[in-house]
Coordinates of C-alpha atoms and ligand atoms in Angstrom, one line a residue:
M1 CA 0.0 0.0 0.0
E2 CA 1.3 3.5 -0.8
I3 CA 1.5 6.0 2.0
R4 CA 1.2 9.6 1.0
K5 CA -0.4 11.5 3.8
V6 CA 0.7 11.0 7.4
G7 CA -1.1 12.2 10.6
V8 CA 1.0 12.9 13.7
I9 CA -0.9 13.2 17.0
G10 CA 1.0 15.2 19.6
A11 CA 3.3 18.1 18.9
G12 CA 5.7 17.5 21.8
Q13 CA 9.4 16.3 21.8
M14 CA 8.7 13.2 19.8
G15 CA 5.8 14.4 17.6
N16 CA 7.7 17.4 16.3
G17 CA 10.7 15.2 15.4
I18 CA 8.5 12.7 13.7
A19 CA 6.7 15.5 11.6
H20 CA 10.2 16.8 10.7
V21 CA 11.6 13.6 9.3
F22 CA 8.4 12.6 7.4
A23 CA 8.1 16.1 5.8
L24 CA 11.8 16.0 4.8
A25 CA 11.3 12.5 3.2
G26 CA 8.5 13.9 1.0
Y27 CA 5.3 12.9 2.9
E28 CA 2.4 15.3 3.5
V29 CA 2.2 15.7 7.2
L30 CA -0.8 16.8 9.3
M31 CA 0.1 17.4 12.9
N32 CA -2.6 17.5 15.6
D33 CA -2.5 18.6 19.2
I34 CA -5.1 19.8 21.7
S35 CA -3.0 23.0 22.2
R36 CA -2.5 25.7 19.6
D37 CA 0.6 26.9 21.5
A38 CA 2.1 23.4 21.3
L39 CA 1.5 23.3 17.6
D40 CA 3.1 26.7 17.1
Q41 CA 6.1 25.9 19.3
A42 CA 6.5 22.6 17.4
L43 CA 6.7 24.5 14.0
T44 CA 9.2 26.9 15.5
L45 CA 11.4 24.0 16.7
I46 CA 11.1 22.1 13.4
D47 CA 12.2 25.3 11.6
A48 CA 15.3 25.7 14.0
N49 CA 16.2 22.0 13.7
L50 CA 16.0 22.1 9.9
D51 CA 18.2 25.2 10.0
R52 CA 20.8 23.1 11.9
Q53 CA 20.8 20.6 9.1
V54 CA 21.1 23.3 6.5
S55 CA 24.0 24.9 8.3
R56 CA 25.8 21.6 8.6
E57 CA 25.1 21.0 4.8
K58 CA 23.1 17.9 5.5
I59 CA 20.1 19.4 3.5
S60 CA 19.7 22.4 1.2
A61 CA 17.7 25.6 1.9
E62 CA 15.2 24.4 -0.8
D63 CA 14.8 21.0 1.1
K64 CA 14.0 22.9 4.2
A65 CA 11.4 25.2 2.6
A66 CA 9.8 22.2 0.8
A67 CA 9.7 20.2 4.1
L68 CA 8.1 23.1 6.0
A69 CA 5.5 23.6 3.2
R70 CA 4.5 19.9 3.6
I71 CA 3.5 20.3 7.3
T72 CA 0.0 21.5 8.2
T73 CA -1.5 21.6 11.7
T74 CA -4.9 21.1 13.2
L75 CA -6.7 21.1 16.6
K76 CA -9.3 18.7 15.3
L77 CA -8.6 15.0 15.5
A78 CA -11.3 14.4 12.9
D79 CA -9.2 16.2 10.3
L80 CA -6.8 13.2 10.3
G81 CA -9.6 11.1 8.6
P82 CA -8.1 11.2 5.1
T83 CA -4.6 10.2 6.1
D84 CA -3.0 6.8 5.1
L85 CA -0.9 6.4 8.2
V86 CA -1.4 7.8 11.7
I87 CA 1.4 8.0 14.2
E88 CA 0.2 8.7 17.7
A89 CA 2.9 10.4 19.9
A90 CA 0.7 11.8 22.7
T91 CA 1.4 11.7 26.4
E92 CA 2.8 8.3 27.6
R93 CA -0.4 7.4 29.5
E94 CA -2.6 4.5 28.4
T95 CA -5.9 6.2 29.3
V96 CA -4.9 9.2 27.1
K97 CA -3.8 7.1 24.2
A98 CA -6.9 4.8 24.4
A99 CA -9.2 7.9 24.5
I100 CA -7.5 9.4 21.4
F101 CA -7.9 6.1 19.4
E102 CA -11.6 5.9 20.4
D103 CA -12.2 9.5 19.2
L104 CA -10.2 9.1 16.0
V105 CA -11.4 5.7 14.7
P106 CA -14.9 6.7 13.5
H107 CA -13.3 9.4 11.2
L108 CA -10.7 7.1 9.6
E109 CA -10.8 5.5 6.1
P110 CA -10.8 1.7 6.1
H111 CA -7.3 1.5 4.6
T112 CA -5.6 3.8 7.2
I113 CA -2.8 2.2 9.2
L114 CA -2.8 3.2 12.9
T115 CA 0.5 3.2 14.9
S116 CA 1.7 4.4 18.3
N117 CA 5.1 5.8 19.2
T118 CA 4.6 4.4 22.7
S119 CA 7.9 3.5 24.4
S120 CA 6.4 0.7 26.6
I121 CA 2.7 0.2 26.5
S122 CA 1.2 -3.0 25.1
I123 CA 0.5 -2.7 21.4
T124 CA -1.9 -5.6 21.6
R125 CA -3.9 -3.9 24.3
L126 CA -4.0 -0.5 22.5
A127 CA -4.9 -2.2 19.2
S128 CA -7.9 -4.0 20.9
R129 CA -9.4 -0.6 21.6
T130 CA -9.7 0.2 17.9
D131 CA -11.7 -1.2 15.0
R132 CA -8.5 -2.4 13.2
P133 CA -6.1 -4.5 15.4
E134 CA -4.7 -6.1 12.2
K135 CA -3.8 -2.6 10.9
F136 CA -2.2 -1.5 14.1
M137 CA 1.4 -1.6 15.2
G138 CA 4.1 0.1 17.3
F139 CA 6.3 2.7 15.5
H140 CA 8.8 3.7 18.1
F141 CA 11.3 6.5 17.4
M142 CA 14.3 7.5 19.5
N143 CA 15.0 11.1 20.7
P144 CA 16.3 13.3 19.0
V145 CA 14.2 11.9 16.1
P146 CA 16.1 13.7 13.3
V147 CA 19.4 12.3 14.5
M148 CA 18.8 8.8 15.8
Q149 CA 18.9 6.0 13.2
L150 CA 16.6 3.5 14.8
V151 CA 12.9 2.8 14.6
E152 CA 11.5 -0.1 16.6
L153 CA 8.6 -1.8 14.8
I154 CA 6.4 -3.7 17.2
R155 CA 3.8 -6.2 16.0
G156 CA 0.8 -6.8 18.2
I157 CA -0.7 -10.2 18.3
A158 CA -3.2 -9.4 15.5
T159 CA -0.9 -7.2 13.3
D160 CA -1.0 -8.5 9.7
E161 CA 2.0 -9.0 7.4
A162 CA 0.9 -6.3 4.9
T163 CA 0.8 -3.7 7.7
Y164 CA 4.2 -4.7 8.9
Q165 CA 5.7 -4.6 5.3
T166 CA 4.1 -1.2 4.6
C167 CA 5.6 0.3 7.8
L168 CA 9.0 -1.3 7.0
G169 CA 8.9 0.4 3.6
V170 CA 8.1 3.8 5.3
V171 CA 11.1 3.4 7.7
E172 CA 13.4 2.8 4.7
R173 CA 11.9 5.9 2.9
I174 CA 12.6 8.2 5.8
G175 CA 16.2 6.9 5.8
K176 CA 16.1 5.1 9.1
T177 CA 16.7 1.4 10.1
A178 CA 14.0 -0.8 11.6
S179 CA 14.5 -3.3 14.4
S180 CA 11.6 -5.7 14.9
S181 CA 10.4 -6.4 18.4
E182 CA 7.8 -8.7 19.9
D183 CA 5.1 -7.0 22.0
F184 CA 6.4 -7.5 25.5
P185 CA 6.8 -4.7 28.1
A186 CA 9.1 -1.9 26.9
F187 CA 10.1 -3.8 23.8
I188 CA 13.9 -4.0 23.2
V189 CA 15.6 -0.6 23.7
N190 CA 13.8 0.4 26.9
R191 CA 13.9 -3.1 28.3
I192 CA 17.7 -2.8 28.3
L193 CA 18.2 1.0 28.6
M194 CA 15.8 1.8 31.5
P195 CA 17.2 -0.8 34.0
M196 CA 20.6 0.7 33.3
I197 CA 19.4 4.3 34.0
N198 CA 17.5 3.0 37.1
E199 CA 20.7 1.3 38.3
A200 CA 22.6 4.6 37.8
V201 CA 20.0 6.3 40.0
Y202 CA 20.4 3.5 42.7
T203 CA 24.2 4.1 42.4
L204 CA 23.6 7.7 43.2
Y205 CA 20.9 6.9 45.9
E206 CA 23.3 4.5 47.7
G207 CA 26.1 7.0 47.6
V208 CA 28.5 5.0 45.5
G209 CA 29.1 8.0 43.2
S210 CA 28.0 11.6 42.6
V211 CA 26.0 12.7 39.5
S212 CA 29.2 13.8 37.9
S213 CA 31.3 10.7 38.7
I214 CA 28.5 8.3 37.5
D215 CA 28.0 10.2 34.3
S216 CA 31.7 10.6 33.5
A217 CA 32.4 7.0 34.4
M218 CA 29.9 5.8 31.9
K219 CA 30.8 8.3 29.2
L220 CA 34.5 7.8 29.4
G221 CA 34.4 4.2 30.5
T222 CA 31.9 2.8 28.0
N223 CA 31.9 5.4 25.2
H224 CA 28.3 6.4 25.7
P225 CA 27.6 9.9 24.2
M226 CA 25.8 10.9 27.4
G227 CA 26.0 9.6 30.9
P228 CA 23.0 7.7 32.2
L229 CA 21.7 10.6 34.5
E230 CA 22.2 13.2 31.7
L231 CA 20.4 10.9 29.4
A232 CA 17.6 10.4 31.9
D233 CA 17.1 14.2 32.1
F234 CA 17.1 14.3 28.3
I235 CA 14.4 11.6 28.0
G236 CA 12.4 13.0 30.9
L237 CA 12.4 11.5 34.5
D238 CA 8.6 11.0 34.4
T239 CA 8.9 8.9 31.2
C240 CA 11.8 6.9 32.8
L241 CA 9.6 6.2 35.9
A242 CA 6.6 5.3 33.8
I243 CA 8.6 2.8 31.8
M244 CA 10.1 1.2 34.9
N245 CA 6.6 0.8 36.3
V246 CA 5.5 -0.9 33.1
L247 CA 8.5 -3.3 33.4
H248 CA 7.9 -3.9 37.1
E249 CA 4.1 -4.5 36.7
G250 CA 4.3 -6.3 33.3
L251 CA 7.1 -8.7 34.2
A252 CA 6.4 -9.0 37.9
D253 CA 10.1 -9.1 38.8
T254 CA 11.6 -7.1 41.7
K255 CA 14.7 -6.5 39.6
Y256 CA 12.7 -3.8 37.8
R257 CA 11.6 -1.9 41.0
P258 CA 12.0 1.9 40.3
C259 CA 14.6 3.6 42.5
P260 CA 12.9 5.7 45.3
L261 CA 15.1 8.6 44.4
L262 CA 13.8 8.6 40.8
T263 CA 10.2 8.7 42.2
K264 CA 11.2 11.5 44.5
Y265 CA 12.6 13.6 41.6
V266 CA 9.3 13.1 39.7
E267 CA 7.2 14.0 42.8
A268 CA 9.2 17.2 43.1
G269 CA 8.4 18.0 39.4
W270 CA 12.1 17.9 38.6
L271 CA 11.6 16.0 35.4
G272 CA 14.9 16.9 33.6
R273 CA 15.5 19.3 30.8
K274 CA 11.9 20.0 30.0
T275 CA 11.4 21.5 33.5
D276 CA 14.9 23.0 33.7
R277 CA 15.8 20.7 36.6
G278 CA 16.5 17.0 37.1
F279 CA 19.8 15.4 38.0
Y280 CA 21.2 18.7 36.6
D281 CA 20.0 22.2 37.0
Y282 CA 19.7 23.7 33.5
R283 CA 19.0 27.2 34.6
Q284 CA 22.8 27.7 34.7
D285 CA 25.1 27.2 31.8
P286 CA 26.9 24.8 32.0
P287 CA 24.2 22.8 34.0
V288 CA 25.1 22.0 37.6
P289 CA 24.5 18.6 39.3
T290 CA 21.7 18.7 41.8
R291 CA 23.3 16.1 44.1
Ligands
CAA301 N1 17.4 18.0 15.0 C1 18.3 18.0 14.0 N2 19.6 17.8 14.2 C2 20.0 17.6 15.5 C3 19.1 17.7 16.6 C4 17.7 17.8 16.3 N3 16.8 17.9 17.3 N4 19.8 17.5 17.8 C5 21.1 17.3 17.4 N5 21.2 17.4 16.1 C6 22.4 17.2 15.3 C7 23.4 18.3 15.4 O1 23.1 19.4 14.5 C8 24.7 17.6 15.1 O2 24.9 17.5 13.7 P1 26.3 17.1 13.0 O3 26.6 15.7 13.4 O4 26.0 17.2 11.5 O5 27.3 18.1 13.5 C9 24.5 16.3 15.7 O6 23.1 16.1 15.8 C10 25.1 16.2 17.1 O7 24.6 17.3 17.9 P2 25.4 18.3 18.8 O8 26.8 18.5 18.2 O9 24.6 19.4 19.1 O10 25.6 17.5 20.2 P3 26.3 16.1 20.5 O11 27.4 15.8 19.6 O12 26.5 16.3 22.0 O13 25.1 15.1 20.3 C11 23.1 13.9 20.8 C12 23.8 15.2 20.8 C13 22.9 13.4 19.3 C14 21.8 14.0 21.5 C15 24.1 12.8 21.5 O14 24.4 13.3 22.8 C16 23.4 11.5 21.7 O15 23.4 10.6 20.8 N6 22.9 11.2 22.9 C17 22.2 9.9 23.2 C18 20.8 10.0 22.7 C19 20.1 8.8 23.0 O16 20.5 7.8 23.5 N7 18.8 8.8 22.6 C20 17.9 7.7 22.8 C21 17.2 7.9 24.0 S1 16.1 6.6 24.3 C22 14.7 6.9 23.5 O17 14.5 8.0 22.9 C23 13.6 5.9 23.6 C24 12.6 6.1 24.6 O18 11.5 5.6 24.4 C25 12.9 6.7 25.9

């Protein structure tokens, strides 16, 4: 099946990156959010991130202009009706996602493929809330979307082969590489990454190291581009906690218990870069460790 028009639900960190890469690859993109401000901010950010690529000579000024011209925005979910592929990248809460799919489905054409950028929620369960579980799958991007090469493709129990092959073709067209995962809690990347981040928070909690020593040990000792605590701030500590809870509940193994210090940061509203404070305080440049 040929995909021409793509709907992106959610204009946050992931949604704006997804709109960016699809528009650059030549797809018509319709981005939806409940907030006009969020849509406007997303367009400003896409413009700035495209500029970065122009200044580093990754794309031309014409590519940038053409990509921006392919993105339109809407506050109405129903406007996504005539799209061929929908990627939901709303808040990582199952009730929110399920409500969006329930509102959206009556407006969709029968051929439209529905996907979710969820980082950990069961694709099979989300699919069961729609009228098309066989045309539903996980389409999981990494942050920052324009830079990271991977897309995890997750088949729910009912996803058919044609849907999977169509999504695989789309991943190739946007110039990324797919990795297929079965539908188990947190899939592949987060099943491995989040316990590492959680262990870094335990290492801090138990006083084995400071924020700086833990991050520089992992950066310089294992060649990671960011230390685990810096990366946690980049992803969002609320997202990290939500994924640990999905692992803990979904696999019923105490090895996935979220570190109480991670919970405390989230309770404080210190969610990382997006709130200017997490394991680092970003109100100062360079950021200062908060412990
Ligand atoms: N849009 C476009 N280009 C961007 C960009 C964006 N949002 N952010 C960075 N870039 C580009 C820069 O322009 C730069 O381009 P060149 O290579 O052409 O110079 C390149 O990316 C590197 O950026 P910087 O020089 O600004 O900074 P850096 O070298 O420190 O790299 C980073 C930044 C790419 C984020 C790097 O630190 C990194 O790879 N960090 C790890 C990121 C990671 O692990 N992401 C996955 C998180 S897990 C996830 O997302 C899944 C989940 O469900 C939680």
